[in-house]
Amino acid sequence: MSQQQQSNLTSKFDNLEQTLEVFIENCRHLCVITADFQSNSGLLPPSAGSASSAIAAISGGNSNSQMLLNQKLQTFVQGLLELDQSKHLYKDVKIPLELLDYVDNGKNPQFYTKDIMESCLQKNNQTRGKIELYRKFRAHLLKELGEELPEEIKLYRMIRPLQEEPVSVPTTTGQGSNPGSIAGSQSDMAEK
């Protein structure tokens, strides 16, 4: 990805973040104004059930607070329209459903990334172990077959030579060589 594309992507998400922050702040202001309006006018009972009864009660309030409430409602609607108009910019963004579950459960989204990385590392280590097991099996099989069928193994090795070069796989855990690592097991193969 070029520097320009990276910059455009960053600014696109920065703009979305700012828009959402402003929208959330306007929602908070609207809630405060509505609560103040209700308590000052005494028009809305604590359990006003429907939106139509709330609108009817609000329309009977004093004109200053009504005007302020109307302005905040207009700002709220404008924020929704702005978000709706910018949605086409983010159609290519894919968000894993598991990430949304993390957020819904009140967890930090970075924990999702951490958990996914740990899962990938674990699967990577398992796969490395399987590869190394197959290498050991191949070496042991060739050794045993070499003792039983030396001519066939000699022919096999001419057709498909053994790859004696060790394959270097970087250690991802940073804990050095473990018993299942490739470097340790290749020395085991050399001993056999």
mmCIF file with all atom_site columns, C-alpha atoms in Angstrom:
data_model
loop_
_atom_site.group_PDB
_atom_site.id
_atom_site.type_symbol
_atom_site.label_atom_id
_atom_site.label_alt_id
_atom_site.label_comp_id
_atom_site.label_asym_id
_atom_site.label_entity_id
_atom_site.label_seq_id
_atom_site.pdbx_PDB_ins_code
_atom_site.Cartn_x
_atom_site.Cartn_y
_atom_site.Cartn_z
_atom_site.occupancy
_atom_site.B_iso_or_equiv
_atom_site.pdbx_formal_charge
_atom_site.auth_seq_id
_atom_site.auth_comp_id
_atom_site.auth_asym_id
_atom_site.auth_atom_id
_atom_site.pdbx_PDB_model_num
ATOM 1   C CA . MET A 1 1   ? 0.000   0.000   0.000  1.00 0.00 ? 1   MET A CA 1
ATOM 2   C CA . SER A 1 2   ? 1.441   3.356   -0.994 1.00 0.00 ? 2   SER A CA 1
ATOM 3   C CA . GLN A 1 3   ? 2.019   6.212   1.416  1.00 0.00 ? 3   GLN A CA 1
ATOM 4   C CA . GLN A 1 4   ? -0.794  8.235   -0.207 1.00 0.00 ? 4   GLN A CA 1
ATOM 5   C CA . GLN A 1 5   ? -3.317  5.383   0.134  1.00 0.00 ? 5   GLN A CA 1
ATOM 6   C CA . GLN A 1 6   ? -2.312  4.843   3.756  1.00 0.00 ? 6   GLN A CA 1
ATOM 7   C CA . SER A 1 7   ? -2.731  8.563   4.444  1.00 0.00 ? 7   SER A CA 1
ATOM 8   C CA . ASN A 1 8   ? -6.178  8.627   2.789  1.00 0.00 ? 8   ASN A CA 1
ATOM 9   C CA . LEU A 1 9   ? -7.267  5.577   4.779  1.00 0.00 ? 9   LEU A CA 1
ATOM 10  C CA . THR A 1 10  ? -6.079  7.122   8.035  1.00 0.00 ? 10  THR A CA 1
ATOM 11  C CA . SER A 1 11  ? -7.785  10.451  7.349  1.00 0.00 ? 11  SER A CA 1
ATOM 12  C CA . LYS A 1 12  ? -10.998 8.649   6.358  1.00 0.00 ? 12  LYS A CA 1
ATOM 13  C CA . PHE A 1 13  ? -11.155 6.893   9.716  1.00 0.00 ? 13  PHE A CA 1
ATOM 14  C CA . ASP A 1 14  ? -10.059 10.007  11.596 1.00 0.00 ? 14  ASP A CA 1
ATOM 15  C CA . ASN A 1 15  ? -12.970 11.885  10.012 1.00 0.00 ? 15  ASN A CA 1
ATOM 16  C CA . LEU A 1 16  ? -15.371 9.111   11.017 1.00 0.00 ? 16  LEU A CA 1
ATOM 17  C CA . GLU A 1 17  ? -14.022 9.135   14.554 1.00 0.00 ? 17  GLU A CA 1
ATOM 18  C CA . GLN A 1 18  ? -14.477 12.908  14.841 1.00 0.00 ? 18  GLN A CA 1
ATOM 19  C CA . THR A 1 19  ? -17.990 12.714  13.380 1.00 0.00 ? 19  THR A CA 1
ATOM 20  C CA . LEU A 1 20  ? -18.949 9.990   15.847 1.00 0.00 ? 20  LEU A CA 1
ATOM 21  C CA . GLU A 1 21  ? -17.463 11.900  18.780 1.00 0.00 ? 21  GLU A CA 1
ATOM 22  C CA . VAL A 1 22  ? -19.464 15.008  17.854 1.00 0.00 ? 22  VAL A CA 1
ATOM 23  C CA . PHE A 1 23  ? -22.608 12.908  17.364 1.00 0.00 ? 23  PHE A CA 1
ATOM 24  C CA . ILE A 1 24  ? -22.196 11.183  20.739 1.00 0.00 ? 24  ILE A CA 1
ATOM 25  C CA . GLU A 1 25  ? -21.603 14.532  22.441 1.00 0.00 ? 25  GLU A CA 1
ATOM 26  C CA . ASN A 1 26  ? -24.759 15.933  20.809 1.00 0.00 ? 26  ASN A CA 1
ATOM 27  C CA . CYS A 1 27  ? -26.707 12.889  22.020 1.00 0.00 ? 27  CYS A CA 1
ATOM 28  C CA . ARG A 1 28  ? -25.435 13.490  25.536 1.00 0.00 ? 28  ARG A CA 1
ATOM 29  C CA . HIS A 1 29  ? -26.461 17.163  25.349 1.00 0.00 ? 29  HIS A CA 1
ATOM 30  C CA . LEU A 1 30  ? -29.873 16.165  24.025 1.00 0.00 ? 30  LEU A CA 1
ATOM 31  C CA . CYS A 1 31  ? -30.362 13.782  26.952 1.00 0.00 ? 31  CYS A CA 1
ATOM 32  C CA . VAL A 1 32  ? -29.399 16.480  29.457 1.00 0.00 ? 32  VAL A CA 1
ATOM 33  C CA . ILE A 1 33  ? -31.670 19.075  27.826 1.00 0.00 ? 33  ILE A CA 1
ATOM 34  C CA . THR A 1 34  ? -34.544 16.597  27.688 1.00 0.00 ? 34  THR A CA 1
ATOM 35  C CA . ALA A 1 35  ? -34.098 15.678  31.344 1.00 0.00 ? 35  ALA A CA 1
ATOM 36  C CA . ASP A 1 36  ? -33.952 19.359  32.328 1.00 0.00 ? 36  ASP A CA 1
ATOM 37  C CA . PHE A 1 37  ? -36.917 20.160  30.121 1.00 0.00 ? 37  PHE A CA 1
ATOM 38  C CA . GLN A 1 38  ? -38.970 17.375  31.690 1.00 0.00 ? 38  GLN A CA 1
ATOM 39  C CA . SER A 1 39  ? -38.084 18.335  35.243 1.00 0.00 ? 39  SER A CA 1
ATOM 40  C CA . ASN A 1 40  ? -38.633 22.073  34.650 1.00 0.00 ? 40  ASN A CA 1
ATOM 41  C CA . SER A 1 41  ? -41.927 21.765  32.836 1.00 0.00 ? 41  SER A CA 1
ATOM 42  C CA . GLY A 1 42  ? -43.339 18.986  34.976 1.00 0.00 ? 42  GLY A CA 1
ATOM 43  C CA . LEU A 1 43  ? -45.232 17.857  31.912 1.00 0.00 ? 43  LEU A CA 1
ATOM 44  C CA . LEU A 1 44  ? -43.827 14.383  31.433 1.00 0.00 ? 44  LEU A CA 1
ATOM 45  C CA . PRO A 1 45  ? -44.550 11.705  33.965 1.00 0.00 ? 45  PRO A CA 1
ATOM 46  C CA . PRO A 1 46  ? -41.601 9.427   34.769 1.00 0.00 ? 46  PRO A CA 1
ATOM 47  C CA . SER A 1 47  ? -43.181 6.621   32.767 1.00 0.00 ? 47  SER A CA 1
ATOM 48  C CA . ALA A 1 48  ? -44.239 8.396   29.591 1.00 0.00 ? 48  ALA A CA 1
ATOM 49  C CA . GLY A 1 49  ? -44.774 5.409   27.352 1.00 0.00 ? 49  GLY A CA 1
ATOM 50  C CA . SER A 1 50  ? -45.054 6.550   23.784 1.00 0.00 ? 50  SER A CA 1
ATOM 51  C CA . ALA A 1 51  ? -43.155 8.995   21.632 1.00 0.00 ? 51  ALA A CA 1
ATOM 52  C CA . SER A 1 52  ? -46.363 10.761  20.630 1.00 0.00 ? 52  SER A CA 1
ATOM 53  C CA . SER A 1 53  ? -47.266 11.486  24.259 1.00 0.00 ? 53  SER A CA 1
ATOM 54  C CA . ALA A 1 54  ? -43.731 12.787  24.825 1.00 0.00 ? 54  ALA A CA 1
ATOM 55  C CA . ILE A 1 55  ? -43.944 15.100  21.809 1.00 0.00 ? 55  ILE A CA 1
ATOM 56  C CA . ALA A 1 56  ? -47.351 16.359  22.899 1.00 0.00 ? 56  ALA A CA 1
ATOM 57  C CA . ALA A 1 57  ? -46.048 17.090  26.381 1.00 0.00 ? 57  ALA A CA 1
ATOM 58  C CA . ILE A 1 58  ? -42.895 18.806  25.081 1.00 0.00 ? 58  ILE A CA 1
ATOM 59  C CA . SER A 1 59  ? -44.882 21.085  22.821 1.00 0.00 ? 59  SER A CA 1
ATOM 60  C CA . GLY A 1 60  ? -46.532 22.573  25.896 1.00 0.00 ? 60  GLY A CA 1
ATOM 61  C CA . GLY A 1 61  ? -43.224 23.705  27.484 1.00 0.00 ? 61  GLY A CA 1
ATOM 62  C CA . ASN A 1 62  ? -41.899 27.267  27.623 1.00 0.00 ? 62  ASN A CA 1
ATOM 63  C CA . SER A 1 63  ? -40.592 28.727  24.375 1.00 0.00 ? 63  SER A CA 1
ATOM 64  C CA . ASN A 1 64  ? -36.890 29.145  25.346 1.00 0.00 ? 64  ASN A CA 1
ATOM 65  C CA . SER A 1 65  ? -36.412 25.588  26.454 1.00 0.00 ? 65  SER A CA 1
ATOM 66  C CA . GLN A 1 66  ? -38.552 24.421  23.547 1.00 0.00 ? 66  GLN A CA 1
ATOM 67  C CA . MET A 1 67  ? -36.331 26.307  21.112 1.00 0.00 ? 67  MET A CA 1
ATOM 68  C CA . LEU A 1 68  ? -33.167 24.845  22.650 1.00 0.00 ? 68  LEU A CA 1
ATOM 69  C CA . LEU A 1 69  ? -34.633 21.354  22.523 1.00 0.00 ? 69  LEU A CA 1
ATOM 70  C CA . ASN A 1 70  ? -35.651 21.822  18.887 1.00 0.00 ? 70  ASN A CA 1
ATOM 71  C CA . GLN A 1 71  ? -32.142 23.012  18.002 1.00 0.00 ? 71  GLN A CA 1
ATOM 72  C CA . LYS A 1 72  ? -30.576 19.975  19.641 1.00 0.00 ? 72  LYS A CA 1
ATOM 73  C CA . LEU A 1 73  ? -33.044 17.678  17.887 1.00 0.00 ? 73  LEU A CA 1
ATOM 74  C CA . GLN A 1 74  ? -32.111 19.296  14.562 1.00 0.00 ? 74  GLN A CA 1
ATOM 75  C CA . THR A 1 75  ? -28.412 18.829  15.370 1.00 0.00 ? 75  THR A CA 1
ATOM 76  C CA . PHE A 1 76  ? -29.127 15.199  16.228 1.00 0.00 ? 76  PHE A CA 1
ATOM 77  C CA . VAL A 1 77  ? -30.948 14.642  12.926 1.00 0.00 ? 77  VAL A CA 1
ATOM 78  C CA . GLN A 1 78  ? -28.145 16.396  11.005 1.00 0.00 ? 78  GLN A CA 1
ATOM 79  C CA . GLY A 1 79  ? -25.622 14.095  12.694 1.00 0.00 ? 79  GLY A CA 1
ATOM 80  C CA . LEU A 1 80  ? -27.622 11.049  11.637 1.00 0.00 ? 80  LEU A CA 1
ATOM 81  C CA . LEU A 1 81  ? -27.829 12.364  8.075  1.00 0.00 ? 81  LEU A CA 1
ATOM 82  C CA . GLU A 1 82  ? -24.092 13.046  8.000  1.00 0.00 ? 82  GLU A CA 1
ATOM 83  C CA . LEU A 1 83  ? -23.349 9.508   9.184  1.00 0.00 ? 83  LEU A CA 1
ATOM 84  C CA . ASP A 1 84  ? -25.772 8.083   6.632  1.00 0.00 ? 84  ASP A CA 1
ATOM 85  C CA . GLN A 1 85  ? -24.211 10.096  3.810  1.00 0.00 ? 85  GLN A CA 1
ATOM 86  C CA . SER A 1 86  ? -20.702 8.906   4.690  1.00 0.00 ? 86  SER A CA 1
ATOM 87  C CA . LYS A 1 87  ? -21.601 5.214   4.883  1.00 0.00 ? 87  LYS A CA 1
ATOM 88  C CA . HIS A 1 88  ? -20.552 4.589   1.263  1.00 0.00 ? 88  HIS A CA 1
ATOM 89  C CA . LEU A 1 89  ? -16.949 5.391   2.239  1.00 0.00 ? 89  LEU A CA 1
ATOM 90  C CA . TYR A 1 90  ? -16.847 2.381   4.552  1.00 0.00 ? 90  TYR A CA 1
ATOM 91  C CA . LYS A 1 91  ? -18.550 -0.321  2.462  1.00 0.00 ? 91  LYS A CA 1
ATOM 92  C CA . ASP A 1 92  ? -15.225 -2.083  1.936  1.00 0.00 ? 92  ASP A CA 1
ATOM 93  C CA . VAL A 1 93  ? -14.525 -2.299  5.680  1.00 0.00 ? 93  VAL A CA 1
ATOM 94  C CA . LYS A 1 94  ? -15.107 -5.769  7.109  1.00 0.00 ? 94  LYS A CA 1
ATOM 95  C CA . ILE A 1 95  ? -15.568 -6.081  10.859 1.00 0.00 ? 95  ILE A CA 1
ATOM 96  C CA . PRO A 1 96  ? -15.563 -9.581  12.369 1.00 0.00 ? 96  PRO A CA 1
ATOM 97  C CA . LEU A 1 97  ? -18.743 -10.389 14.268 1.00 0.00 ? 97  LEU A CA 1
ATOM 98  C CA . GLU A 1 98  ? -16.640 -11.725 17.137 1.00 0.00 ? 98  GLU A CA 1
ATOM 99  C CA . LEU A 1 99  ? -15.172 -8.247  17.559 1.00 0.00 ? 99  LEU A CA 1
ATOM 100 C CA . LEU A 1 100 ? -18.655 -6.795  17.931 1.00 0.00 ? 100 LEU A CA 1
ATOM 101 C CA . ASP A 1 101 ? -19.405 -9.475  20.552 1.00 0.00 ? 101 ASP A CA 1
ATOM 102 C CA . TYR A 1 102 ? -16.296 -8.360  22.466 1.00 0.00 ? 102 TYR A CA 1
ATOM 103 C CA . VAL A 1 103 ? -17.488 -4.758  22.412 1.00 0.00 ? 103 VAL A CA 1
ATOM 104 C CA . ASP A 1 104 ? -21.050 -5.774  23.376 1.00 0.00 ? 104 ASP A CA 1
ATOM 105 C CA . ASN A 1 105 ? -19.646 -7.659  26.371 1.00 0.00 ? 105 ASN A CA 1
ATOM 106 C CA . GLY A 1 106 ? -17.801 -4.521  27.478 1.00 0.00 ? 106 GLY A CA 1
ATOM 107 C CA . LYS A 1 107 ? -14.355 -5.829  26.543 1.00 0.00 ? 107 LYS A CA 1
ATOM 108 C CA . ASN A 1 108 ? -11.608 -3.806  24.933 1.00 0.00 ? 108 ASN A CA 1
ATOM 109 C CA . PRO A 1 109 ? -11.399 -4.502  21.172 1.00 0.00 ? 109 PRO A CA 1
ATOM 110 C CA . GLN A 1 110 ? -7.624  -4.779  21.505 1.00 0.00 ? 110 GLN A CA 1
ATOM 111 C CA . PHE A 1 111 ? -8.167  -7.911  23.605 1.00 0.00 ? 111 PHE A CA 1
ATOM 112 C CA . TYR A 1 112 ? -9.835  -9.435  20.563 1.00 0.00 ? 112 TYR A CA 1
ATOM 113 C CA . THR A 1 113 ? -6.714  -8.764  18.516 1.00 0.00 ? 113 THR A CA 1
ATOM 114 C CA . LYS A 1 114 ? -4.548  -10.192 21.288 1.00 0.00 ? 114 LYS A CA 1
ATOM 115 C CA . ASP A 1 115 ? -6.687  -13.337 21.561 1.00 0.00 ? 115 ASP A CA 1
ATOM 116 C CA . ILE A 1 116 ? -6.655  -13.859 17.787 1.00 0.00 ? 116 ILE A CA 1
ATOM 117 C CA . MET A 1 117 ? -2.870  -13.453 17.700 1.00 0.00 ? 117 MET A CA 1
ATOM 118 C CA . GLU A 1 118 ? -2.440  -15.955 20.538 1.00 0.00 ? 118 GLU A CA 1
ATOM 119 C CA . SER A 1 119 ? -4.729  -18.399 18.739 1.00 0.00 ? 119 SER A CA 1
ATOM 120 C CA . CYS A 1 120 ? -2.723  -17.990 15.516 1.00 0.00 ? 120 CYS A CA 1
ATOM 121 C CA . LEU A 1 121 ? 0.546   -18.545 17.377 1.00 0.00 ? 121 LEU A CA 1
ATOM 122 C CA . GLN A 1 122 ? -0.840  -21.690 18.990 1.00 0.00 ? 122 GLN A CA 1
ATOM 123 C CA . LYS A 1 123 ? -2.021  -23.084 15.641 1.00 0.00 ? 123 LYS A CA 1
ATOM 124 C CA . ASN A 1 124 ? 1.297   -22.113 14.064 1.00 0.00 ? 124 ASN A CA 1
ATOM 125 C CA . ASN A 1 125 ? 3.178   -24.021 16.755 1.00 0.00 ? 125 ASN A CA 1
ATOM 126 C CA . GLN A 1 126 ? 0.916   -27.046 16.268 1.00 0.00 ? 126 GLN A CA 1
ATOM 127 C CA . THR A 1 127 ? 1.507   -26.962 12.521 1.00 0.00 ? 127 THR A CA 1
ATOM 128 C CA . ARG A 1 128 ? 5.253   -26.646 13.049 1.00 0.00 ? 128 ARG A CA 1
ATOM 129 C CA . GLY A 1 129 ? 5.144   -29.643 15.340 1.00 0.00 ? 129 GLY A CA 1
ATOM 130 C CA . LYS A 1 130 ? 3.286   -31.691 12.730 1.00 0.00 ? 130 LYS A CA 1
ATOM 131 C CA . ILE A 1 131 ? 5.756   -30.706 10.013 1.00 0.00 ? 131 ILE A CA 1
ATOM 132 C CA . GLU A 1 132 ? 8.661   -31.668 12.217 1.00 0.00 ? 132 GLU A CA 1
ATOM 133 C CA . LEU A 1 133 ? 7.006   -34.970 13.093 1.00 0.00 ? 133 LEU A CA 1
ATOM 134 C CA . TYR A 1 134 ? 6.622   -35.790 9.399  1.00 0.00 ? 134 TYR A CA 1
ATOM 135 C CA . ARG A 1 135 ? 10.276  -34.889 8.795  1.00 0.00 ? 135 ARG A CA 1
ATOM 136 C CA . LYS A 1 136 ? 11.369  -37.197 11.584 1.00 0.00 ? 136 LYS A CA 1
ATOM 137 C CA . PHE A 1 137 ? 9.107   -39.940 10.283 1.00 0.00 ? 137 PHE A CA 1
ATOM 138 C CA . ARG A 1 138 ? 10.525  -39.536 6.761  1.00 0.00 ? 138 ARG A CA 1
ATOM 139 C CA . ALA A 1 139 ? 14.115  -39.679 8.023  1.00 0.00 ? 139 ALA A CA 1
ATOM 140 C CA . HIS A 1 140 ? 13.369  -42.719 10.167 1.00 0.00 ? 140 HIS A CA 1
ATOM 141 C CA . LEU A 1 141 ? 11.494  -44.438 7.321  1.00 0.00 ? 141 LEU A CA 1
ATOM 142 C CA . LEU A 1 142 ? 14.358  -43.820 4.893  1.00 0.00 ? 142 LEU A CA 1
ATOM 143 C CA . LYS A 1 143 ? 16.831  -45.150 7.441  1.00 0.00 ? 143 LYS A CA 1
ATOM 144 C CA . GLU A 1 144 ? 14.819  -48.317 8.060  1.00 0.00 ? 144 GLU A CA 1
ATOM 145 C CA . LEU A 1 145 ? 14.085  -48.852 4.370  1.00 0.00 ? 145 LEU A CA 1
ATOM 146 C CA . GLY A 1 146 ? 17.772  -48.234 3.618  1.00 0.00 ? 146 GLY A CA 1
ATOM 147 C CA . GLU A 1 147 ? 18.652  -51.159 5.867  1.00 0.00 ? 147 GLU A CA 1
ATOM 148 C CA . GLU A 1 148 ? 16.007  -53.437 4.338  1.00 0.00 ? 148 GLU A CA 1
ATOM 149 C CA . LEU A 1 149 ? 15.993  -52.289 0.684  1.00 0.00 ? 149 LEU A CA 1
ATOM 150 C CA . PRO A 1 150 ? 19.326  -50.542 0.039  1.00 0.00 ? 150 PRO A CA 1
ATOM 151 C CA . GLU A 1 151 ? 19.168  -50.632 -3.778 1.00 0.00 ? 151 GLU A CA 1
ATOM 152 C CA . GLU A 1 152 ? 15.666  -49.167 -3.952 1.00 0.00 ? 152 GLU A CA 1
ATOM 153 C CA . ILE A 1 153 ? 16.528  -46.421 -1.490 1.00 0.00 ? 153 ILE A CA 1
ATOM 154 C CA . LYS A 1 154 ? 19.695  -45.619 -3.454 1.00 0.00 ? 154 LYS A CA 1
ATOM 155 C CA . LEU A 1 155 ? 17.558  -45.282 -6.590 1.00 0.00 ? 155 LEU A CA 1
ATOM 156 C CA . TYR A 1 156 ? 15.000  -43.188 -4.679 1.00 0.00 ? 156 TYR A CA 1
ATOM 157 C CA . ARG A 1 157 ? 17.714  -40.847 -3.418 1.00 0.00 ? 157 ARG A CA 1
ATOM 158 C CA . MET A 1 158 ? 19.028  -40.365 -6.941 1.00 0.00 ? 158 MET A CA 1
ATOM 159 C CA . ILE A 1 159 ? 15.548  -39.525 -8.200 1.00 0.00 ? 159 ILE A CA 1
ATOM 160 C CA . ARG A 1 160 ? 14.582  -37.425 -5.226 1.00 0.00 ? 160 ARG A CA 1
ATOM 161 C CA . PRO A 1 161 ? 17.621  -36.324 -3.245 1.00 0.00 ? 161 PRO A CA 1
ATOM 162 C CA . LEU A 1 162 ? 17.301  -35.669 0.459  1.00 0.00 ? 162 LEU A CA 1
ATOM 163 C CA . GLN A 1 163 ? 17.115  -32.064 1.393  1.00 0.00 ? 163 GLN A CA 1
ATOM 164 C CA . GLU A 1 164 ? 19.805  -31.825 4.002  1.00 0.00 ? 164 GLU A CA 1
ATOM 165 C CA . GLU A 1 165 ? 19.583  -28.048 4.333  1.00 0.00 ? 165 GLU A CA 1
ATOM 166 C CA . PRO A 1 166 ? 17.766  -27.067 7.520  1.00 0.00 ? 166 PRO A CA 1
ATOM 167 C CA . VAL A 1 167 ? 14.692  -24.949 7.065  1.00 0.00 ? 167 VAL A CA 1
ATOM 168 C CA . SER A 1 168 ? 14.895  -21.945 9.330  1.00 0.00 ? 168 SER A CA 1
ATOM 169 C CA . VAL A 1 169 ? 11.642  -20.969 10.959 1.00 0.00 ? 169 VAL A CA 1
ATOM 170 C CA . PRO A 1 170 ? 11.748  -17.906 13.198 1.00 0.00 ? 170 PRO A CA 1
ATOM 171 C CA . THR A 1 171 ? 10.786  -18.446 16.792 1.00 0.00 ? 171 THR A CA 1
ATOM 172 C CA . THR A 1 172 ? 7.679   -16.399 17.503 1.00 0.00 ? 172 THR A CA 1
ATOM 173 C CA . THR A 1 173 ? 7.464   -16.937 21.229 1.00 0.00 ? 173 THR A CA 1
ATOM 174 C CA . GLY A 1 174 ? 10.844  -15.385 21.978 1.00 0.00 ? 174 GLY A CA 1
ATOM 175 C CA . GLN A 1 175 ? 11.559  -18.116 24.532 1.00 0.00 ? 175 GLN A CA 1
ATOM 176 C CA . GLY A 1 176 ? 14.465  -19.642 22.643 1.00 0.00 ? 176 GLY A CA 1
ATOM 177 C CA . SER A 1 177 ? 14.579  -23.229 21.500 1.00 0.00 ? 177 SER A CA 1
ATOM 178 C CA . ASN A 1 178 ? 11.917  -25.527 22.830 1.00 0.00 ? 178 ASN A CA 1
ATOM 179 C CA . PRO A 1 179 ? 11.866  -29.325 22.486 1.00 0.00 ? 179 PRO A CA 1
ATOM 180 C CA . GLY A 1 180 ? 9.378   -29.156 19.618 1.00 0.00 ? 180 GLY A CA 1
ATOM 181 C CA . SER A 1 181 ? 11.279  -26.536 17.660 1.00 0.00 ? 181 SER A CA 1
ATOM 182 C CA . ILE A 1 182 ? 12.730  -27.336 14.283 1.00 0.00 ? 182 ILE A CA 1
ATOM 183 C CA . ALA A 1 183 ? 16.336  -26.623 15.228 1.00 0.00 ? 183 ALA A CA 1
ATOM 184 C CA . GLY A 1 184 ? 16.217  -29.035 18.152 1.00 0.00 ? 184 GLY A CA 1
ATOM 185 C CA . SER A 1 185 ? 14.522  -31.787 16.199 1.00 0.00 ? 185 SER A CA 1
ATOM 186 C CA . GLN A 1 186 ? 16.878  -31.541 13.208 1.00 0.00 ? 186 GLN A CA 1
ATOM 187 C CA . SER A 1 187 ? 19.764  -32.306 15.497 1.00 0.00 ? 187 SER A CA 1
ATOM 188 C CA . ASP A 1 188 ? 17.726  -35.304 16.675 1.00 0.00 ? 188 ASP A CA 1
ATOM 189 C CA . MET A 1 189 ? 17.406  -36.432 13.046 1.00 0.00 ? 189 MET A CA 1
ATOM 190 C CA . ALA A 1 190 ? 21.151  -36.091 12.519 1.00 0.00 ? 190 ALA A CA 1
ATOM 191 C CA . GLU A 1 191 ? 21.806  -38.352 15.514 1.00 0.00 ? 191 GLU A CA 1
ATOM 192 C CA . LYS A 1 192 ? 19.620  -41.094 14.049 1.00 0.00 ? 192 LYS A CA 1
#
